Coordinates of N, CA and C in Angstrom, one line a residue:
X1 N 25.9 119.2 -65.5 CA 26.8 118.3 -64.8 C 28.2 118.5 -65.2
X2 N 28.4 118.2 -66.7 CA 29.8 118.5 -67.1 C 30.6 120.2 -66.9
X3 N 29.3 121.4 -66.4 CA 30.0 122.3 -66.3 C 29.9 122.0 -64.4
X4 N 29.3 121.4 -63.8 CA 29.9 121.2 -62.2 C 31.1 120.8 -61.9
X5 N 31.3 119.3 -62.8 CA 33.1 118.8 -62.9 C 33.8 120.0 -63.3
X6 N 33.8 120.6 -64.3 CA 35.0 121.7 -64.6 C 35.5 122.6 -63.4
X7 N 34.0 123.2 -62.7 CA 34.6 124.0 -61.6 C 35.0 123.6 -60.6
X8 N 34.8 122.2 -60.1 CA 35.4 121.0 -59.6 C 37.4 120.7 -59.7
X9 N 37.3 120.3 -60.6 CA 38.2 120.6 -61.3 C 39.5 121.5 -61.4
X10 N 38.7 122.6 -61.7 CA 39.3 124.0 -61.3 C 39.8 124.2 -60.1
X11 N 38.5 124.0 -59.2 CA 39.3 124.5 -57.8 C 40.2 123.3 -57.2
X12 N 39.9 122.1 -57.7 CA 41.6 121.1 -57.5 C 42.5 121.2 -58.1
X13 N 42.7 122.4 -58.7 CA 43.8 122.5 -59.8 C 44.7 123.9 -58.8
X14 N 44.2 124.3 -57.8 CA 44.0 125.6 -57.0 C 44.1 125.4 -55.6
X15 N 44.1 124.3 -55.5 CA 43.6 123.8 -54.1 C 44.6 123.1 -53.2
X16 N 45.2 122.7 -52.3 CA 46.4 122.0 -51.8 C 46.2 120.5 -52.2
X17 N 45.3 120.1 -52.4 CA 44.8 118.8 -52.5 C 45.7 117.9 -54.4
X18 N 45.9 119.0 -55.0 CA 46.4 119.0 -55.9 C 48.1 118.8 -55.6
X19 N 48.9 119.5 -54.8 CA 49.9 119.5 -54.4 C 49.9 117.8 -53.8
X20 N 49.2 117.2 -52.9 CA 49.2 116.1 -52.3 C 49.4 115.0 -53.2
X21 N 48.3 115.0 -54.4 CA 48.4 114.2 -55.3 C 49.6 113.9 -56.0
X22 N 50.3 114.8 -56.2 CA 51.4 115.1 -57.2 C 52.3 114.7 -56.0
X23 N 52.6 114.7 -54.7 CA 53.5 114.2 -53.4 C 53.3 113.0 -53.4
X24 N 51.8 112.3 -53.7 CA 51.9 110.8 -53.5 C 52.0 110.5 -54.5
X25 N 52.2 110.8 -56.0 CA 52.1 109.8 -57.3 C 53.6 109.6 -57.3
X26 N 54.8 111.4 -56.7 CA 56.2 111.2 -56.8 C 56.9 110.4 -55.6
X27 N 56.0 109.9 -54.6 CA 56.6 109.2 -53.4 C 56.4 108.1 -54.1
X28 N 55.9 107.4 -54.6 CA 55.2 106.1 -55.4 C 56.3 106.0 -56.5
X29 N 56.8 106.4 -57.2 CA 57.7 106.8 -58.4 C 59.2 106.4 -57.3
X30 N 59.5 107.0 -56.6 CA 60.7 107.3 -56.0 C 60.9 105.6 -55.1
X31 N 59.6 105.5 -54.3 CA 59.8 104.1 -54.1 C 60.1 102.8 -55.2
X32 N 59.3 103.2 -56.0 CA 59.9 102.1 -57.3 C 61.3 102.2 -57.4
X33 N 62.4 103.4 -57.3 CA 63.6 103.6 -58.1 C 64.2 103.5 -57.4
X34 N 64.1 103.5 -55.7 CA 64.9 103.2 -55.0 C 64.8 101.6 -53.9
X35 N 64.0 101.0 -54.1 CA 63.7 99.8 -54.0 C 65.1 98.5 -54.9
X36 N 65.4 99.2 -56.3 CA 66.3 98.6 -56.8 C 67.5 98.8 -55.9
X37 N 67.8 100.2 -55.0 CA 69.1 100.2 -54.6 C 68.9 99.6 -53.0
X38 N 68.0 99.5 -52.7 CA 67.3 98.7 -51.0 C 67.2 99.6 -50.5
X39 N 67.5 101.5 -50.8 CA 67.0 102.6 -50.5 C 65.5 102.4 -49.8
X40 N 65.3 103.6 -48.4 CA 64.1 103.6 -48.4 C 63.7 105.2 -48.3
X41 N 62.1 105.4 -48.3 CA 61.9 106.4 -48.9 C 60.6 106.9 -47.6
X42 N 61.2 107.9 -47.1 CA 60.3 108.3 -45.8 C 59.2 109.6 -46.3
X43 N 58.4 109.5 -46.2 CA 57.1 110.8 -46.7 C 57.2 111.7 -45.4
X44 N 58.0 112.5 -45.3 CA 57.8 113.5 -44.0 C 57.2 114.9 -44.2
X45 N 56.4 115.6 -45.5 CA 56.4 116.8 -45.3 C 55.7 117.1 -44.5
X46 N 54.4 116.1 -44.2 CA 53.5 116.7 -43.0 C 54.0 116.6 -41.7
X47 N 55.5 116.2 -41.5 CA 56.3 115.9 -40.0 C 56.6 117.3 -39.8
X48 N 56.9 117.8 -38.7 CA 57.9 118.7 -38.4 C 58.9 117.9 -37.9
X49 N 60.0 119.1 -38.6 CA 61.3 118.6 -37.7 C 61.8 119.0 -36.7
X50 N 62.1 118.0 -35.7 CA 62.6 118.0 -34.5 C 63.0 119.1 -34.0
X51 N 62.0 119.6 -33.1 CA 62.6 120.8 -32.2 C 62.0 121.6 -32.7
X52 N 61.3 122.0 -34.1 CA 61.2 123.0 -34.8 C 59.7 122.7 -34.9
X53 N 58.8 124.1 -35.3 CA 57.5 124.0 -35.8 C 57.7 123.5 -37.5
X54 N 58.6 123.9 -38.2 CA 59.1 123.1 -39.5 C 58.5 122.3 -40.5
X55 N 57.7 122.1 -41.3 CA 58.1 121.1 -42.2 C 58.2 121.6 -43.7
X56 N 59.2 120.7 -43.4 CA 60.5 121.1 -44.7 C 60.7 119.8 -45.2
X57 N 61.1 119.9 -46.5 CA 61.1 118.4 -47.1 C 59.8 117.4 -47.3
X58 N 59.6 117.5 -48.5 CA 58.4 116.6 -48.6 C 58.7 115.1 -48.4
X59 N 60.5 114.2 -49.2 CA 60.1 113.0 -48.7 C 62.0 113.2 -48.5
X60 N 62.2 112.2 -47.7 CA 63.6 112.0 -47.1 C 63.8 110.5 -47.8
X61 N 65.3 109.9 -48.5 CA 65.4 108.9 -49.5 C 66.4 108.6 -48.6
X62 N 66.7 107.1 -47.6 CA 67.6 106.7 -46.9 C 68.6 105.9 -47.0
X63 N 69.6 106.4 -48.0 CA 70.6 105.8 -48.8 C 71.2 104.4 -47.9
X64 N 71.2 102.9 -48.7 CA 71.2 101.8 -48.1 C 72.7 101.6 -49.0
X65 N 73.8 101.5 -48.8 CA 74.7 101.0 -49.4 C 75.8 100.6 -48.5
X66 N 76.7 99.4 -48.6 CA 76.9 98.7 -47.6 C 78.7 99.9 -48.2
X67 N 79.4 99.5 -46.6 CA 80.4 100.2 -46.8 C 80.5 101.5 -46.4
X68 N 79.2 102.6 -46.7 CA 79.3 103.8 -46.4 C 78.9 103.9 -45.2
X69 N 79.0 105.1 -44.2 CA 78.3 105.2 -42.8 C 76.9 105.6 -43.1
X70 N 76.3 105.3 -41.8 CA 75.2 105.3 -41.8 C 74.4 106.8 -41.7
X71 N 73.0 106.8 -42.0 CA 72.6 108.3 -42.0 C 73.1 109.3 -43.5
X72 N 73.6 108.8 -44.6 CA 73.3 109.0 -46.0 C 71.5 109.3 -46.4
X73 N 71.4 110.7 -46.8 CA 70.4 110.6 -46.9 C 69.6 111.8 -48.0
X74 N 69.0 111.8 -48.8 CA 68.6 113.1 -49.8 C 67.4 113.5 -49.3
X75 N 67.1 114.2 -49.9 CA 65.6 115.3 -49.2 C 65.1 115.8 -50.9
X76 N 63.6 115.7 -50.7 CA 63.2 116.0 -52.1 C 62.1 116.9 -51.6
X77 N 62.0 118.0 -52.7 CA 61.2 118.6 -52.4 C 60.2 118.9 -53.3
X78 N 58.9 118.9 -53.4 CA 58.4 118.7 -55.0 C 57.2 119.9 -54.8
X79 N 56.9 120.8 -55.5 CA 56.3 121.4 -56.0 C 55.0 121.5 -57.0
X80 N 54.1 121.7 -57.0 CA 52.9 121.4 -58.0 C 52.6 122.6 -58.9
X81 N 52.6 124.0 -57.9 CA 52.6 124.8 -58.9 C 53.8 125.9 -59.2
X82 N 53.8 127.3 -59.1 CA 54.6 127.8 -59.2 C 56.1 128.0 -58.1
X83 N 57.3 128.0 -58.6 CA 58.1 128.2 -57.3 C 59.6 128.8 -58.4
X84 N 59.8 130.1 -58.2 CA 61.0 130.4 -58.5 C 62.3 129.6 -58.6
X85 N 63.4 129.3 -59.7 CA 64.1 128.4 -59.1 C 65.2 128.9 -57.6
X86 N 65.1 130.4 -57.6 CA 66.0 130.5 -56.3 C 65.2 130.1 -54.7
X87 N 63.9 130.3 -55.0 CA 63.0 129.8 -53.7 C 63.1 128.2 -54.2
X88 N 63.0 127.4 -54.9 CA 63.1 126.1 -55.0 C 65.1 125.7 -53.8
X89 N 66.3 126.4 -54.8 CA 67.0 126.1 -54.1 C 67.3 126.7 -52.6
X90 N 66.8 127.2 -52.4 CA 66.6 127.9 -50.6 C 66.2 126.7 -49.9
X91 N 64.7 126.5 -50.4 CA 64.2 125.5 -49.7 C 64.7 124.1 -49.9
X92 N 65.8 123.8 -50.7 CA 66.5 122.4 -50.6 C 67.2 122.7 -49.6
X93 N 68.3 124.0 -49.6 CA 69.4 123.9 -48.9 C 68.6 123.9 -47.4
X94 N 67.4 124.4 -47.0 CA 67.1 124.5 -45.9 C 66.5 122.9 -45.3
X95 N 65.8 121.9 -46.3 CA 65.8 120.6 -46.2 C 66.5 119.9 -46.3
X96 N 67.8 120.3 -46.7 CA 69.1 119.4 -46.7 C 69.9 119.9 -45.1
X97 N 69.8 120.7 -44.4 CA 70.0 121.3 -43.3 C 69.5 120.6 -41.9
X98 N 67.8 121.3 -42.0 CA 67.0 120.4 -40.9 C 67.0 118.8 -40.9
X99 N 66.8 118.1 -42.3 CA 66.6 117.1 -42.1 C 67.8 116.1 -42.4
X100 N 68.8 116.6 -42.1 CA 70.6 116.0 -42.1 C 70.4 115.4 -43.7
X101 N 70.2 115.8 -44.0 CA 70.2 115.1 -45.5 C 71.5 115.8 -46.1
X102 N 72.5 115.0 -47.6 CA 73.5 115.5 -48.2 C 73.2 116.0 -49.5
X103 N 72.2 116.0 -50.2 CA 71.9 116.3 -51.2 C 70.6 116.5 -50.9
X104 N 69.7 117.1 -52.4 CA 68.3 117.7 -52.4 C 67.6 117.7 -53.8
X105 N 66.6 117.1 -54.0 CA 66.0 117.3 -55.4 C 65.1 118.2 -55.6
X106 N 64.7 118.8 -56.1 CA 63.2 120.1 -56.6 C 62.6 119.1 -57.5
X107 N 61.3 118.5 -57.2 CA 60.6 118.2 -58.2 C 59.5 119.1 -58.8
X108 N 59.4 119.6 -60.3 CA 58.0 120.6 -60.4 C 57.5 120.3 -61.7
X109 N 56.2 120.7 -61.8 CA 55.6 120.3 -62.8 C 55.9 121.4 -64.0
X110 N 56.2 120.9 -65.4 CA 57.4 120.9 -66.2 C 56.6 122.4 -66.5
X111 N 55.0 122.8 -66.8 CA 54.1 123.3 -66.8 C 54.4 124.7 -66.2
X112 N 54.9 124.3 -65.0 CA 55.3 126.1 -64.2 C 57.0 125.8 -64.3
X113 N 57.8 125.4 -65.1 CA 59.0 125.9 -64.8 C 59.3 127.5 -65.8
X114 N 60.0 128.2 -65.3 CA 60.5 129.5 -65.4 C 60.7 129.5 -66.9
X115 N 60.9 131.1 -67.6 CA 61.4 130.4 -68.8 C 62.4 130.4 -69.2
X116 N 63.4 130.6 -68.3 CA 64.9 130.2 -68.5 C 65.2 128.6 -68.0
X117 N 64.5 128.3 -67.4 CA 64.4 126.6 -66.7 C 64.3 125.6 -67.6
X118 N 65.1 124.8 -67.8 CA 64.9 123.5 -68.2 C 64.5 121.9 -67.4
X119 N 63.8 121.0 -67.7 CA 63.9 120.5 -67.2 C 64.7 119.4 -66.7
X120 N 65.7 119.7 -66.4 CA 66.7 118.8 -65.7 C 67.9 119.9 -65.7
X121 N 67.9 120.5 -64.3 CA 69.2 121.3 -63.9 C 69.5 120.9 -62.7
X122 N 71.1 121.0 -62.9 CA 71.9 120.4 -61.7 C 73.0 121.8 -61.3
X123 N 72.6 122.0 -60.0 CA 73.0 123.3 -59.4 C 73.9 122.8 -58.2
X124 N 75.2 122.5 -58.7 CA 76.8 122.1 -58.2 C 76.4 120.7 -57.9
X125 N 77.3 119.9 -56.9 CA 77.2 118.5 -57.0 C 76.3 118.0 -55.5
X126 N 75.4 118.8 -55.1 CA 74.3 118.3 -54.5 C 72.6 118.5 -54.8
X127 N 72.4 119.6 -55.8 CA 71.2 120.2 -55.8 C 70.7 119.8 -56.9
X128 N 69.4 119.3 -57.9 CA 69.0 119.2 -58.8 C 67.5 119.5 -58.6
X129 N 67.2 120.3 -60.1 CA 65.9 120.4 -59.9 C 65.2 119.7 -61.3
X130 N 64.3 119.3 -60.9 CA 63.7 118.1 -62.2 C 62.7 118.8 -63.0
X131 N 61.6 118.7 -63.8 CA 60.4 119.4 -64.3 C 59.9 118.0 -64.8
X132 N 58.5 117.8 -64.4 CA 58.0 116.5 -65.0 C 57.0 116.6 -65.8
X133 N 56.1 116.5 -66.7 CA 54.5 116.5 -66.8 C 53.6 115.3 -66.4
X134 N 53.0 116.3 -65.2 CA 52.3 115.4 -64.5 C 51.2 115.2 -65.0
X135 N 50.8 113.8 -65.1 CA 49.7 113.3 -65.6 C 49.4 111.9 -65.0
X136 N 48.1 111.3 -65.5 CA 48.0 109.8 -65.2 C 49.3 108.7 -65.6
X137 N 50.0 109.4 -67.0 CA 50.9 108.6 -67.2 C 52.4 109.5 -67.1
X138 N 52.6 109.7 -66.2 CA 53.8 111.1 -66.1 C 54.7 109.5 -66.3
X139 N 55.8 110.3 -66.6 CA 57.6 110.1 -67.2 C 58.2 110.5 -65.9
X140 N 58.6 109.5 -65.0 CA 59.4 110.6 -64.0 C 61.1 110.0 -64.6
X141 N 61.3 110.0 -65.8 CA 62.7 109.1 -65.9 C 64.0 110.6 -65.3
X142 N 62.8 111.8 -65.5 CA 63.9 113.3 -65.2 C 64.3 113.2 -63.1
X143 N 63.3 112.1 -63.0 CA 63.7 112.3 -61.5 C 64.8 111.2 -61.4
X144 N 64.5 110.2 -61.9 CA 65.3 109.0 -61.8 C 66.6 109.2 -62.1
X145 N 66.9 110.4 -63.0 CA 68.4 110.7 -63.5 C 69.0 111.5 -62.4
X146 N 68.2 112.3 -62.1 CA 68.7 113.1 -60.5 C 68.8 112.1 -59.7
X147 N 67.8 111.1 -58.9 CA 68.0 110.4 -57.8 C 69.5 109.3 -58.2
X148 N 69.2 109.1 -59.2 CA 71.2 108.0 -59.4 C 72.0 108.9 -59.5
X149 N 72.1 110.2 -60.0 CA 73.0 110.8 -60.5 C 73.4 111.3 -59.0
X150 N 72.5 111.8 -57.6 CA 73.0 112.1 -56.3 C 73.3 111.1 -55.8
X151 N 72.6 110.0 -55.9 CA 73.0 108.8 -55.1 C 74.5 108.2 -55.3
X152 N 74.9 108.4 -56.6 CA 76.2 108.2 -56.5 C 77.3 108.7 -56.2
X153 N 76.6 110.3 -56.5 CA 77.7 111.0 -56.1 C 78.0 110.9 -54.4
X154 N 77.2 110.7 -53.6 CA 76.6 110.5 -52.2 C 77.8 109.3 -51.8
X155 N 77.3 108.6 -52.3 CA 77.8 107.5 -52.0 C 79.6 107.3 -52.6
X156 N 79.9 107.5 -53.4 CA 81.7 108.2 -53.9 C 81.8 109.2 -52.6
X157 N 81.5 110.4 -52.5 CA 82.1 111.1 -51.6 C 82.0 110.5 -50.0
X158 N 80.9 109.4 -49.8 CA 81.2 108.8 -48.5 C 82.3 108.0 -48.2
X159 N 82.6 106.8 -49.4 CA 83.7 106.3 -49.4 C 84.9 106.5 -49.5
X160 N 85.0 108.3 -50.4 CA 85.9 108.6 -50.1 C 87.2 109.2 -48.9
X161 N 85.7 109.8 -48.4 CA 86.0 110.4 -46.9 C 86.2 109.3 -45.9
X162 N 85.6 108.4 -46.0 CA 86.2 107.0 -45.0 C 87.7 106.4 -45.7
X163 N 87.9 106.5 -46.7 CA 89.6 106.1 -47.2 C 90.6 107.3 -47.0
X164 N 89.8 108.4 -46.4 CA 91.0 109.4 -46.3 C 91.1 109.9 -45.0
X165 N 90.2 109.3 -43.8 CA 90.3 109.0 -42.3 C 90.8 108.3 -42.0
X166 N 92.2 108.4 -41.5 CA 93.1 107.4 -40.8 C 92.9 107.4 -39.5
X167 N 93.0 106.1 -38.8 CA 93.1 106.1 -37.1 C 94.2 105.8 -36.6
X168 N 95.1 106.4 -36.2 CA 96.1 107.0 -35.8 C 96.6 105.6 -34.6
X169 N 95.4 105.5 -33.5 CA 95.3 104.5 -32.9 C 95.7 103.0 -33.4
X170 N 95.7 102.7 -34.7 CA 95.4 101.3 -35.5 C 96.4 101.3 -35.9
X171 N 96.9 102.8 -36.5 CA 98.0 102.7 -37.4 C 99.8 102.5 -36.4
X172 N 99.3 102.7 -35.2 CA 100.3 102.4 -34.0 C 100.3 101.1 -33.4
X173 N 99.0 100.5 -33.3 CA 99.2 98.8 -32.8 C 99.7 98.0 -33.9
X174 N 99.3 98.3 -35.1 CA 99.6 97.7 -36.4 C 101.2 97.8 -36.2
X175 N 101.8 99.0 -35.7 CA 103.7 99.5 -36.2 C 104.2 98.1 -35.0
X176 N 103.3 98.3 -33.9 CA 104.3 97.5 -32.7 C 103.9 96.2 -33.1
X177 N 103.0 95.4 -33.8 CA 102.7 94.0 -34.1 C 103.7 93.7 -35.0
X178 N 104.1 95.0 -35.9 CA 105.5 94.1 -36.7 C 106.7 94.4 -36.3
X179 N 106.5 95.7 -35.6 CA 108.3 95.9 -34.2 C 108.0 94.4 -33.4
X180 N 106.9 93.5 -32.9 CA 107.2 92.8 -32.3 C 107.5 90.9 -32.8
X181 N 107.3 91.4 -34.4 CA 107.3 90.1 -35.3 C 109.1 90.2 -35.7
X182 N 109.1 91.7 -35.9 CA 110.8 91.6 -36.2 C 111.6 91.2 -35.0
X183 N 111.4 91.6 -33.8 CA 111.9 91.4 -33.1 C 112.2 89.7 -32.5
X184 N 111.1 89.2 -32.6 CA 111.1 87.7 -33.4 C 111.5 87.1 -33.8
X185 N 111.8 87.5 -35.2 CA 112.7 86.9 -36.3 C 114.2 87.6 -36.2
X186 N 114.6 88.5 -35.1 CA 115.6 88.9 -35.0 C 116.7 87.8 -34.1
X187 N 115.6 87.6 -32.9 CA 115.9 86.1 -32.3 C 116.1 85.1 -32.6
X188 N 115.5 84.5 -33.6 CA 115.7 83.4 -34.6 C 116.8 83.4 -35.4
X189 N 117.3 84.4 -35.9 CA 117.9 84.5 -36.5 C 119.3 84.4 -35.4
X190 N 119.5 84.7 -34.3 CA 120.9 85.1 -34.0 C 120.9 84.1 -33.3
X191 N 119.7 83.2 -32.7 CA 119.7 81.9 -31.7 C 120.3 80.8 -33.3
X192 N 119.6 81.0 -34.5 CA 120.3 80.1 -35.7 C 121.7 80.2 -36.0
X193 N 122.2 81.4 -35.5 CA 123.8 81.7 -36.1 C 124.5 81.3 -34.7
X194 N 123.9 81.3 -33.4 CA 124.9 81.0 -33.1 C 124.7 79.2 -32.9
X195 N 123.7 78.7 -33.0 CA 123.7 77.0 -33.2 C 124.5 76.5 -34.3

């Protein structure tokens, strides 16, 4: 019996069904840590994306922060077994593409990272890839440092770009509301001088 389980086992260790588990324990993980921010957290890898036979992105994270425009959004892409880190970042940049997302996480199990890989690299100010050890009791605190550490930065570069879009339109009703307050007080003033 205990050598049935093993090859059991084995072949879930081999199997896609393994990849799934490790997609729902980190979609489960990710909803906890973005629940604090009112973030929501969409499971799409079995979707295709629109228009395309596609599926890219295991889950899409729907940045909730009041202020920024709408449609903020990261793409995570998680891995169970092996994945080079330049095929890991292809496949972000290509999930951060299709699925309008601004940023992208690599999640993989700490087990298959490369052996120049560490677990927790950040590849310029959108891409991170995590390494966890998956288990009954995994640690995802390596994802949680990626997911705030994008989310902020997401969220700074959104606000920033809305304080550095002027409307041109506003900035001219605004000029004639005080050409037409001075004009105003221009009146007052010369109807007071000559009373």
């Amino acid at each position: 019996l205990q050598a049935l389980q093993e090859q059991v086992d084995e072949r879930t260790q081999k199997s896609t069904q393994k990849g799934t588990a490790f997609e729902d324990d980190g979609y489960d993980a990710l909803v906890a840590m973005a629940s604090t921010f009112g973030d929501r957290v969409e499971a799409c890898g079995t979707a295709t994306v629109s228009g395309t036979k596609r599926k890219i992105g295991d889950l899409l994270v729907h940045i909730n922060q009041p202020g920024t425009p709408p449609g903020l959004c990261l793409v995570v892409e998680m891995k169970s077994g092996r994945c080079a880190r330049k095929a890991m970042l292809e496949q972000l940049a290509t999930g951060m593409e299709f699925r309008g997302a601004q940023a992208g996480i690599g999640i993989m199990q700490r087990q298959y990272l490369g052996k120049r890989q560490s677990a927790f690299e950040q590849h310029g100010p959108k891409q991170i890839i995590v390494g966890v050890d998956w288990s009954e009791q995994t640690d995802w605190f390596a994802l949680e440092v990626a997911y705030r550490t994008l989310r902020a930065h997401m969220v700074a570069s959104a606000l920033q770009k809305q304080r550095r879009e002027v409307d041109a339109e506003e900035v001219r009703a605004r000029i004639k509301n005080v050409e037409g307050a001075l004009g105003s007080m221009q009146r007052v003033k010369v109807n007071a001088t000559a009373a």
